[in-house]
Coordinates of C-alpha atoms in Angstrom, one line a residue:
M1 CA 88.6 78.5 106.5
N2 CA 85.1 77.5 107.4
R3 CA 83.3 76.0 104.3
S4 CA 80.1 74.9 106.1
L5 CA 78.2 77.3 103.8
T6 CA 80.1 76.1 100.7
G7 CA 82.3 79.1 100.8
L8 CA 79.6 81.4 99.7
L9 CA 79.5 83.6 102.8
M10 CA 77.2 86.6 103.0
A11 CA 76.8 89.6 105.3
M12 CA 74.6 88.7 108.2
L13 CA 75.5 90.3 111.5
V14 CA 74.7 94.0 112.1
L15 CA 77.0 95.8 114.5
P16 CA 76.0 98.9 116.6
A17 CA 75.7 102.1 114.7
A18 CA 78.9 104.1 114.7
A19 CA 77.2 107.4 114.0
D20 CA 73.7 108.8 113.9
A21 CA 72.5 107.7 110.4
Q22 CA 69.8 110.0 109.0
T23 CA 68.8 107.4 106.3
K24 CA 68.7 103.6 106.3
P25 CA 70.4 102.5 103.1
E26 CA 70.5 98.9 104.5
D27 CA 66.7 98.8 104.0
K28 CA 67.0 99.1 100.2
V29 CA 70.5 97.9 99.3
K30 CA 71.7 94.2 99.3
V31 CA 75.4 93.6 99.6
R32 CA 76.4 90.0 98.8
V33 CA 80.0 89.0 99.5
R34 CA 81.1 85.5 98.5
L35 CA 84.4 83.7 99.0
A36 CA 85.5 80.9 96.8
P37 CA 85.3 77.5 98.5
E38 CA 88.6 76.0 99.6
Q39 CA 89.9 73.6 96.9
K40 CA 93.0 72.6 95.1
P41 CA 95.4 74.2 94.4
I42 CA 96.1 75.4 97.9
A43 CA 96.6 79.1 97.3
V44 CA 99.5 79.8 99.6
M45 CA 101.3 82.4 97.4
T46 CA 100.6 86.1 97.4
P47 CA 98.2 87.2 94.7
Y48 CA 99.0 90.1 92.5
A49 CA 96.3 90.2 89.8
I50 CA 92.6 89.4 89.5
F51 CA 90.1 90.2 86.8
R52 CA 87.2 88.8 84.8
S53 CA 88.8 87.2 81.8
S54 CA 85.5 86.2 80.1
P55 CA 81.8 86.4 80.9
T56 CA 82.2 83.1 82.8
A57 CA 85.7 83.2 84.2
V58 CA 87.9 84.9 86.7
M59 CA 91.7 84.8 86.2
V60 CA 94.2 85.2 89.1
M61 CA 98.0 85.5 89.2
Q62 CA 100.0 84.5 92.3
S63 CA 103.7 84.5 92.8
P64 CA 106.2 83.8 95.6
E65 CA 108.8 86.2 94.2
F66 CA 107.8 89.7 95.3
D67 CA 107.4 89.3 99.0
A68 CA 110.0 89.2 101.8
R69 CA 108.1 86.5 103.7
S70 CA 108.9 82.8 103.5
H71 CA 107.1 80.9 100.7
V72 CA 107.1 77.4 99.2
K73 CA 109.8 77.0 96.5
K74 CA 107.5 77.3 93.6
G75 CA 107.2 79.5 90.6
P76 CA 104.3 81.8 89.7
R77 CA 100.9 80.3 88.8
I78 CA 97.8 81.4 86.9
D79 CA 94.4 80.1 88.0
V80 CA 91.0 80.3 86.5
Y81 CA 87.8 80.2 88.5
D82 CA 84.1 80.0 87.4
Y83 CA 82.7 83.5 87.7
E84 CA 79.3 82.6 89.2
K85 CA 80.2 79.8 91.6
L86 CA 83.9 80.7 92.2
I87 CA 84.9 77.1 91.7
H88 CA 88.5 76.5 90.7
E89 CA 88.7 75.2 87.1
R90 CA 92.3 74.9 86.1
S91 CA 95.8 76.2 86.7
M92 CA 98.9 76.9 84.6
E93 CA 102.5 77.4 85.6
P94 CA 103.9 79.6 82.8
A95 CA 106.8 78.2 80.8
M96 CA 109.3 81.0 81.3
K97 CA 111.8 80.2 78.5
R98 CA 111.8 81.6 75.0
M99 CA 112.0 78.6 72.7
G100 CA 114.9 77.1 74.7
Q101 CA 116.7 80.4 75.0
E102 CA 117.1 82.7 78.0
Q103 CA 115.1 82.3 81.3
L104 CA 112.4 84.9 81.7
F105 CA 110.7 86.1 84.9
L106 CA 107.0 86.8 85.1
D107 CA 106.3 90.3 86.6
D108 CA 102.6 91.1 85.9
L109 CA 99.3 89.9 84.4
V110 CA 96.9 92.5 83.1
W111 CA 93.6 92.8 81.2
F112 CA 94.5 94.8 78.1
N113 CA 92.5 95.4 74.9
G114 CA 90.1 92.6 75.7
K115 CA 92.8 90.0 76.5
P116 CA 94.8 88.6 79.4
V117 CA 98.5 89.4 78.8
M118 CA 101.5 88.4 80.8
I119 CA 104.5 90.8 81.2
A120 CA 107.9 89.3 81.7
R121 CA 111.6 90.4 81.8
N122 CA 115.0 88.9 81.3
R123 CA 117.6 88.9 84.1
R124 CA 121.1 89.5 82.9
D125 CA 123.9 92.1 83.3
E126 CA 124.2 93.5 79.8
D127 CA 120.6 94.7 79.2
V128 CA 117.1 94.7 80.4
S129 CA 114.4 93.4 78.0
L130 CA 110.6 93.1 78.3
F131 CA 108.4 90.5 76.8
Y132 CA 104.6 89.7 76.5
Q133 CA 102.4 86.7 76.0
F134 CA 98.7 86.6 75.5
L135 CA 96.7 83.9 77.4
D136 CA 93.5 82.1 76.6
P137 CA 90.7 83.5 78.9
H138 CA 90.0 80.0 80.2
L139 CA 93.5 78.5 79.9
T140 CA 92.1 75.8 77.7
K141 CA 94.6 76.5 74.9
P142 CA 98.4 76.6 75.1
P143 CA 99.7 80.1 74.9
P144 CA 102.1 81.3 72.1
S145 CA 105.7 82.0 72.9
F146 CA 106.8 85.2 74.5
D147 CA 107.3 88.1 72.1
P148 CA 109.6 91.0 72.7
I149 CA 108.4 94.5 73.6
C150 CA 111.6 96.4 73.9
S151 CA 115.1 96.4 75.2
F152 CA 117.0 98.9 77.3
P153 CA 120.8 99.0 76.8
V154 CA 121.5 99.5 80.5
Q155 CA 123.5 97.4 83.0
A156 CA 121.6 96.7 86.1
K157 CA 122.9 95.0 89.2
V158 CA 120.9 91.8 90.0
F159 CA 119.9 91.8 93.6
N160 CA 119.8 88.5 95.4
T161 CA 118.2 87.9 98.8
V162 CA 121.3 86.8 100.7
V163 CA 121.2 90.0 102.7
V164 CA 117.9 91.9 102.9
K165 CA 117.6 95.4 104.2
P166 CA 114.5 96.5 106.1
G167 CA 111.6 97.1 103.9
T168 CA 112.9 95.5 100.7
L169 CA 111.2 92.7 98.8
T170 CA 112.6 89.4 97.5
R171 CA 112.4 90.7 94.0
D172 CA 110.8 93.9 92.8
R173 CA 108.9 93.8 89.6
F174 CA 107.7 95.7 86.5
R175 CA 104.1 96.8 86.7
A176 CA 101.7 97.5 83.9
F177 CA 98.9 100.1 83.9
A178 CA 96.3 100.2 81.1
A179 CA 94.6 103.3 79.8
H180 CA 90.9 103.9 80.5
D181 CA 90.0 102.9 76.9
S182 CA 92.8 100.2 76.5
S183 CA 94.4 102.3 73.8
H184 CA 97.8 102.3 75.5
M185 CA 99.6 100.7 78.4
V186 CA 102.5 102.0 80.5
I187 CA 105.0 99.6 82.0
C188 CA 107.0 100.8 85.0
G189 CA 110.2 99.2 86.2
P190 CA 111.5 98.8 89.7
H191 CA 114.2 100.8 91.5
M192 CA 117.5 99.6 89.9
V193 CA 121.1 100.4 90.4
D194 CA 123.9 100.3 87.8
S195 CA 127.5 99.2 88.3
D196 CA 128.5 102.8 89.5
G197 CA 125.8 102.9 92.1
G198 CA 123.5 105.2 90.1
A199 CA 119.8 104.5 90.6
F200 CA 117.3 104.5 87.8
R201 CA 113.9 103.3 86.6
L202 CA 112.9 102.0 83.2
L203 CA 109.6 102.9 81.6
T204 CA 107.9 102.2 78.3
A205 CA 104.5 102.6 76.7
V206 CA 102.8 100.3 74.1
D207 CA 99.8 100.7 71.9
R208 CA 97.0 98.1 71.3
R209 CA 99.3 96.0 69.1
M210 CA 101.9 95.9 71.9
S211 CA 104.3 98.0 69.9
P212 CA 106.4 100.6 71.8
V213 CA 105.4 104.2 71.4
W214 CA 108.2 105.5 73.7
Q215 CA 110.7 104.2 76.2
H216 CA 112.8 106.1 78.8
V217 CA 115.4 105.7 81.5
L218 CA 114.5 107.9 84.5
R219 CA 117.7 108.7 86.5
I220 CA 117.1 109.0 90.3
D221 CA 118.5 111.9 92.3
A222 CA 121.6 110.9 94.2
R223 CA 120.0 112.3 97.4
A224 CA 117.4 109.5 97.4
E225 CA 118.1 106.3 99.2
R226 CA 115.2 104.6 97.6
S227 CA 112.3 105.3 95.2
E228 CA 108.8 103.9 95.6
L229 CA 106.2 103.6 92.8
L230 CA 102.9 105.0 94.2
D231 CA 100.9 104.9 91.0
A232 CA 101.0 105.3 87.2
A233 CA 98.5 106.1 84.4
I234 CA 98.4 106.7 80.7
D235 CA 95.9 108.6 78.6
S236 CA 94.4 107.9 75.2
K237 CA 97.1 109.9 73.4
G238 CA 99.9 107.8 74.9
V239 CA 101.1 110.4 77.5
G240 CA 102.1 108.7 80.6
Y241 CA 102.3 109.9 84.2
V242 CA 104.2 108.2 87.0
L243 CA 104.0 109.1 90.7
L244 CA 107.1 108.3 92.8
R245 CA 108.1 108.8 96.4
F246 CA 111.7 109.2 97.3
R247 CA 113.3 108.5 100.7
A248 CA 116.1 110.8 101.6
K249 CA 119.6 109.6 102.4
G250 CA 120.6 110.9 105.9
R251 CA 119.6 114.5 105.7
P252 CA 116.0 115.6 104.9
Y253 CA 115.2 117.2 101.6
G254 CA 115.8 120.9 101.2
G255 CA 117.4 121.1 104.7
G256 CA 113.9 120.9 106.3
A257 CA 112.2 118.2 108.3
F258 CA 110.8 116.2 105.3
T259 CA 112.4 112.8 104.9
Y260 CA 110.3 112.0 101.9
E261 CA 109.7 113.7 98.6
T262 CA 106.9 112.9 96.2
L263 CA 107.2 113.8 92.5
L264 CA 104.9 113.4 89.5
Y265 CA 106.6 112.8 86.1
R266 CA 105.1 113.2 82.6
F267 CA 106.4 111.0 79.8
D268 CA 105.8 111.2 76.0
A269 CA 107.8 110.2 72.9
G270 CA 110.0 113.2 73.2
D271 CA 110.6 114.0 76.8
I272 CA 110.5 113.3 80.5
A273 CA 109.4 116.2 82.7
P274 CA 108.6 116.6 86.4
M275 CA 105.3 118.3 87.1
P276 CA 105.5 120.3 90.4
V277 CA 102.0 120.7 92.0
G278 CA 100.9 124.1 93.2
L279 CA 100.3 123.9 97.0
P280 CA 100.3 126.4 99.9
D281 CA 103.7 127.9 100.8
G282 CA 105.8 125.5 102.8
S283 CA 103.7 122.5 101.8
Q284 CA 104.5 119.4 99.7
P285 CA 102.5 116.3 98.6
T286 CA 103.0 113.2 100.7
G287 CA 101.9 110.7 98.1
G288 CA 98.6 110.1 96.3
I289 CA 96.8 108.2 93.6
L290 CA 96.2 108.7 89.9
R291 CA 92.7 108.2 88.4
D292 CA 91.3 108.5 84.9
F293 CA 87.7 109.5 84.6
G294 CA 87.8 110.2 80.9
K295 CA 88.5 113.9 81.3
G296 CA 92.2 113.9 82.0
I297 CA 94.3 112.1 84.6
V298 CA 93.5 113.2 88.1
W299 CA 96.1 113.3 91.0
A300 CA 94.4 113.1 94.4
G301 CA 96.7 113.4 97.4
I302 CA 97.5 114.8 100.8
Y303 CA 99.6 117.9 101.4
A304 CA 101.7 118.5 104.5
T305 CA 103.8 121.2 106.1
N306 CA 107.2 120.7 107.7
G307 CA 107.2 118.1 110.4
E308 CA 108.5 114.7 111.4
G309 CA 108.6 112.1 108.7
S310 CA 106.0 113.1 106.0
G311 CA 105.2 116.3 107.8
K312 CA 102.0 117.7 109.4
L313 CA 99.0 116.7 107.3
E314 CA 96.9 119.8 106.3
G315 CA 94.4 118.6 103.7
N316 CA 93.7 116.9 100.4
F317 CA 94.4 118.3 97.0
I318 CA 93.1 117.6 93.5
A319 CA 95.1 118.3 90.3
T320 CA 94.0 117.4 86.7
M321 CA 96.5 116.7 83.9
E322 CA 95.3 117.4 80.3
P323 CA 97.4 115.8 77.5
D324 CA 99.1 119.1 76.8
S325 CA 99.7 120.0 80.4
T326 CA 103.3 120.9 81.1
G327 CA 105.2 122.7 83.8
N328 CA 103.7 123.6 87.2
L329 CA 100.4 121.8 87.9
P330 CA 97.5 123.9 89.4
A331 CA 95.7 122.2 92.3
R332 CA 92.6 122.7 94.3
W333 CA 93.3 122.6 98.1
L334 CA 90.8 120.9 100.4
P335 CA 91.9 121.6 104.0
F336 CA 90.9 119.2 106.7
T337 CA 88.1 120.4 108.9
G338 CA 86.1 118.9 111.8
E339 CA 88.0 115.9 113.1
P340 CA 91.0 116.4 110.8
L341 CA 93.2 113.5 109.7
S342 CA 96.3 115.5 110.6
D343 CA 95.4 115.6 114.3
E344 CA 94.5 111.9 114.3
E345 CA 97.8 110.9 112.5
I346 CA 100.0 113.1 114.7
S347 CA 98.4 111.8 117.9
E348 CA 99.4 108.3 116.8
R349 CA 103.0 109.0 116.0
N350 CA 104.4 108.5 119.5
E351 CA 102.2 105.4 120.1
A352 CA 103.3 104.0 116.7
S353 CA 106.9 104.4 117.8
E354 CA 106.1 102.6 121.1
V355 CA 104.5 99.8 119.1
A356 CA 107.6 99.4 117.0
E357 CA 109.7 99.2 120.1
D358 CA 107.4 96.9 122.1
D359 CA 106.7 94.4 119.4
D360 CA 110.1 92.8 119.6
D361 CA 110.3 89.6 121.6
E362 CA 113.3 88.8 123.8
D363 CA 115.0 86.6 121.1
S364 CA 114.8 89.5 118.6
K365 CA 116.4 91.9 121.1
K366 CA 119.2 89.5 121.7
K367 CA 119.9 89.1 118.0
K368 CA 119.9 92.9 117.6
S369 CA 117.3 92.9 114.8
E370 CA 117.1 96.0 112.6
K371 CA 113.8 97.8 112.3
R372 CA 112.3 100.8 110.5
L373 CA 109.0 102.6 110.9
D374 CA 107.4 104.1 107.8
W375 CA 104.3 106.2 107.7
V376 CA 102.0 105.3 104.8
T377 CA 99.0 107.6 105.5
D378 CA 97.6 108.5 102.1
V379 CA 94.5 108.8 99.9
V380 CA 93.0 105.4 99.3
D381 CA 90.5 106.3 96.6
L382 CA 88.8 109.1 94.7
L383 CA 85.3 108.1 93.6
E384 CA 82.6 109.7 91.4
R385 CA 79.4 109.9 93.3
G386 CA 77.1 109.8 90.3
D387 CA 75.5 113.3 90.6
G388 CA 78.6 115.4 89.8
G389 CA 80.0 115.1 93.3
W390 CA 82.9 113.1 94.7
Y391 CA 84.0 111.0 97.6
I392 CA 87.7 111.0 98.7
V393 CA 88.8 108.4 101.2
N394 CA 92.0 108.7 103.3
E395 CA 93.6 106.2 105.7
V396 CA 96.1 106.5 108.5
G397 CA 98.7 103.8 108.4
F398 CA 102.3 102.8 109.1
T399 CA 104.5 99.7 108.6
V400 CA 107.2 98.3 110.8
S401 CA 110.0 96.4 109.0
R402 CA 112.4 94.2 110.8
I403 CA 115.5 92.1 109.8
D404 CA 116.5 89.2 112.0
G405 CA 120.0 89.9 113.3
E406 CA 121.2 86.4 112.6
T407 CA 119.2 84.9 109.8
R408 CA 118.8 88.2 107.9
R409 CA 115.2 87.2 107.1
A410 CA 112.8 90.1 106.7
R411 CA 109.4 90.6 108.4
R412 CA 107.0 93.5 107.8
T413 CA 103.9 94.3 109.8
Y414 CA 101.2 96.6 108.4
Y415 CA 99.1 98.8 110.7
H416 CA 95.8 100.1 109.1
G417 CA 94.4 102.9 111.1
P418 CA 91.6 105.5 111.1
V419 CA 89.8 106.3 107.9
L420 CA 88.7 109.8 106.9
A421 CA 85.9 109.8 104.4
R422 CA 84.9 113.2 102.7
S423 CA 81.9 114.0 100.6
L424 CA 82.4 116.9 98.1
D425 CA 80.0 118.6 95.7
K426 CA 80.7 119.1 92.0
D427 CA 82.6 122.3 92.8
W428 CA 84.8 120.4 95.3
N429 CA 83.1 122.0 98.3
Q430 CA 83.0 119.8 101.4
Q431 CA 79.5 118.5 102.4
W432 CA 80.6 116.3 105.2
S433 CA 83.7 114.7 106.7
T434 CA 83.6 111.6 108.9
L435 CA 86.5 110.0 110.8
Y436 CA 86.1 106.2 111.2
R437 CA 88.4 105.2 114.1
R438 CA 89.8 101.7 113.9
W439 CA 93.1 99.7 113.8
A440 CA 93.9 96.4 112.1
I441 CA 97.3 94.7 112.2
T442 CA 98.3 92.2 109.5
G443 CA 101.5 90.6 108.2
S444 CA 100.4 90.8 104.6
A445 CA 100.3 93.8 102.2
V446 CA 97.2 92.3 100.6
T447 CA 95.0 91.5 103.6
G448 CA 93.4 94.4 105.4
K449 CA 93.8 96.9 102.6
L450 CA 90.9 99.3 102.6
L451 CA 88.6 99.0 99.5
A452 CA 86.0 101.5 98.5
T453 CA 83.2 101.9 95.9
V454 CA 80.0 103.8 95.3
F455 CA 76.5 102.4 94.9
D456 CA 73.3 104.5 94.4
K457 CA 75.4 107.6 95.2
Q458 CA 76.4 106.3 98.6
L459 CA 79.9 105.4 99.8
Y460 CA 80.7 101.8 100.7
L461 CA 84.0 100.7 102.4
F462 CA 85.2 97.1 102.8
L463 CA 87.8 96.7 105.5
I464 CA 89.0 95.0 108.7
D465 CA 87.4 96.0 112.0
S466 CA 86.4 94.3 115.3
D467 CA 83.5 94.0 117.7
E468 CA 85.7 95.4 120.5
L469 CA 86.5 98.5 118.4
A470 CA 82.8 99.0 117.6
E471 CA 82.1 99.0 121.3
Q472 CA 84.9 101.5 122.0
R473 CA 83.5 103.8 119.3
K474 CA 80.1 103.6 120.8
L475 CA 81.5 104.5 124.2
K476 CA 83.7 107.2 122.6
E477 CA 86.8 105.6 124.0
R478 CA 90.3 106.1 122.6
I479 CA 91.2 103.5 120.0
S480 CA 94.9 102.4 119.9
P481 CA 97.0 100.3 117.5
K482 CA 98.1 98.3 120.6
D483 CA 94.8 96.5 121.0
P484 CA 92.7 96.2 117.9
G485 CA 90.6 93.4 119.2
K486 CA 89.6 90.2 117.4
P487 CA 89.5 91.1 113.7
N488 CA 86.4 90.8 111.4
S489 CA 85.8 91.7 107.8
V490 CA 83.1 94.3 107.5
Y491 CA 81.6 96.8 105.1
A492 CA 80.5 100.3 106.1
F493 CA 77.9 102.4 104.3
F494 CA 77.5 106.1 104.7
D495 CA 74.3 108.2 104.6
D496 CA 73.8 111.7 103.2
K497 CA 75.1 113.4 106.5
G498 CA 78.2 111.3 106.9
G499 CA 76.8 108.9 109.5
F500 CA 77.7 105.2 108.9
R501 CA 76.7 101.7 109.9
I502 CA 78.7 98.5 109.6
K503 CA 77.9 94.9 108.9
T504 CA 80.1 91.8 109.3
I505 CA 81.0 89.7 106.3
L506 CA 83.0 86.5 105.6
K507 CA 82.1 85.1 109.0
G508 CA 80.9 81.5 109.4
D509 CA 79.8 79.4 112.4
V510 CA 83.4 78.8 113.5
A511 CA 86.0 80.5 111.4
R512 CA 86.2 83.9 109.9
D513 CA 88.0 85.1 106.7
F514 CA 89.6 88.5 106.0
I515 CA 88.9 90.7 103.0
G516 CA 91.7 92.4 101.1
G517 CA 93.3 93.1 97.7
W518 CA 95.3 95.7 95.9
D519 CA 92.2 97.3 94.5
L520 CA 88.5 96.6 94.2
V521 CA 88.4 95.4 90.6
R522 CA 85.2 96.1 88.7
S523 CA 83.9 92.9 87.0
G524 CA 80.4 94.1 85.9
K525 CA 77.7 96.6 86.7
D526 CA 77.9 96.9 90.5
Q527 CA 80.0 93.8 90.7
Y528 CA 83.6 93.6 92.0
L529 CA 86.4 91.2 92.7
A530 CA 88.8 91.1 95.6
F531 CA 90.6 88.5 97.7
G532 CA 89.9 86.7 101.0
A533 CA 92.5 85.2 103.3
D534 CA 92.2 82.7 106.2
A535 CA 94.6 84.6 108.4
M536 CA 95.9 88.1 109.0
G537 CA 99.5 87.0 108.2
V538 CA 100.8 84.3 105.9
A539 CA 97.6 82.9 104.5
R540 CA 95.8 81.1 101.7
Y541 CA 94.2 83.5 99.3
L542 CA 91.0 82.9 97.4
P543 CA 88.8 85.2 95.1
V544 CA 86.0 87.2 96.6
R545 CA 83.0 88.4 94.6
I546 CA 81.0 91.4 95.7
D547 CA 77.5 92.2 94.3
L548 CA 75.5 95.3 95.2
S549 CA 71.9 95.6 94.3
K550 CA 68.6 97.1 95.3
D551 CA 66.7 94.8 97.6
A552 CA 63.3 93.8 96.2
K553 CA 61.9 93.6 99.7
K554 CA 59.7 96.5 100.8

């Protein structure tokens, strides 16, 4: 990484306009993007959490355990950075034993009820137990011992990494999701298998005191080869919602062409219930996200008709769950118009397959490496515009997973493709729809992930692009995942008609860094946290702070 500017890099270079902008938001909005300067500890592990732990501190969790790539043989680490200067202050390697008892494994770090809290689990055959531990916001005081949350009397096979199938992680984890008001938190377990081969997931919800309010074992349909947690949410009454996608074994679901099935489940103290969403005949959801805007949990997704893989994409849908919502879930359909995402995604299918075939070197072919191509086109974010309207952001994408035929080591490549941004009024009527054509290729699930926010009622995207792609867009040339150009970090801002402009960020005199993260984490009014990496594959990760403000210049 280039640190000639002390790591505090700002957006400087304006690239050619990608559409005819009717207004010039760049004249009145200042976007400041700063990367932490390189310092010890060298941050070579994948980051999984970042938040503002106090008015003056940023807390980060990194771990080598949830990624199929090669890592140094270290345990998880918690770091604290100064919020203003992003200078590293101190680190902690959690003591993962309960007063000399069993070994625990750190799964998550979350900001809950005004405190940083670690979520851990045991790892034994006879049961699965969860634990928590509060941390000092600055790591200046030693933490208390881990306290128990709950225990599930189930026997789960412990998977080791001796033989890794395509697409699997070194160790999957429990993930925690806090309610909008921090009144509750839902903790979702990974895909597990019992001694008889039956698959299941463990889920529990806690209140502010970390006391369980319910816990359930969700049994997975035997037709599913694997289940994937897409998102989860919990409301202020303790009702939880979990969005899962299932990959079919052998035959597609329902005898049709779908190889995936996406289901939303509702959990409370008394029951588990699926919530089928009302979509056009012959359609099904392909995935989605859950958002809580204080008026019920909202499911935003894409629906598709029968077709290869996830099907032919037809449009977005919006469904809102009230605490007493049960049974079938009504949804508002938002068909794609103009340059539809469905056409863009389908046009890339054959080329994506060619990419998966061509990307093997001669050694890989000799070793008969295994590979799998998965489409991950989905909704990235649903954002309130500030005037009653909405922005919904979609992204085309796929992953190629490979297992070396001799070493059995896994490698996964992520392809981030065209972005479809849509502006909707308060009644969900479309005002504009813009397709931002680009491709970015990365070896990390963190780097290159599209991040979105709203400032002054305008949409801002933070993503990976390139000068070459900008020129191709200008010339209206076809953009292919085979040649994405030399990557840059950029942000794009949209005007009232859907036109957009882009600016390069995190670029120094010599080196360039790459923005990413699991989400854009709000840390203050118009302030956000993300991550930056020094490479598009295995990389060192450092915090990024983003500030948006009105420029005082006239």
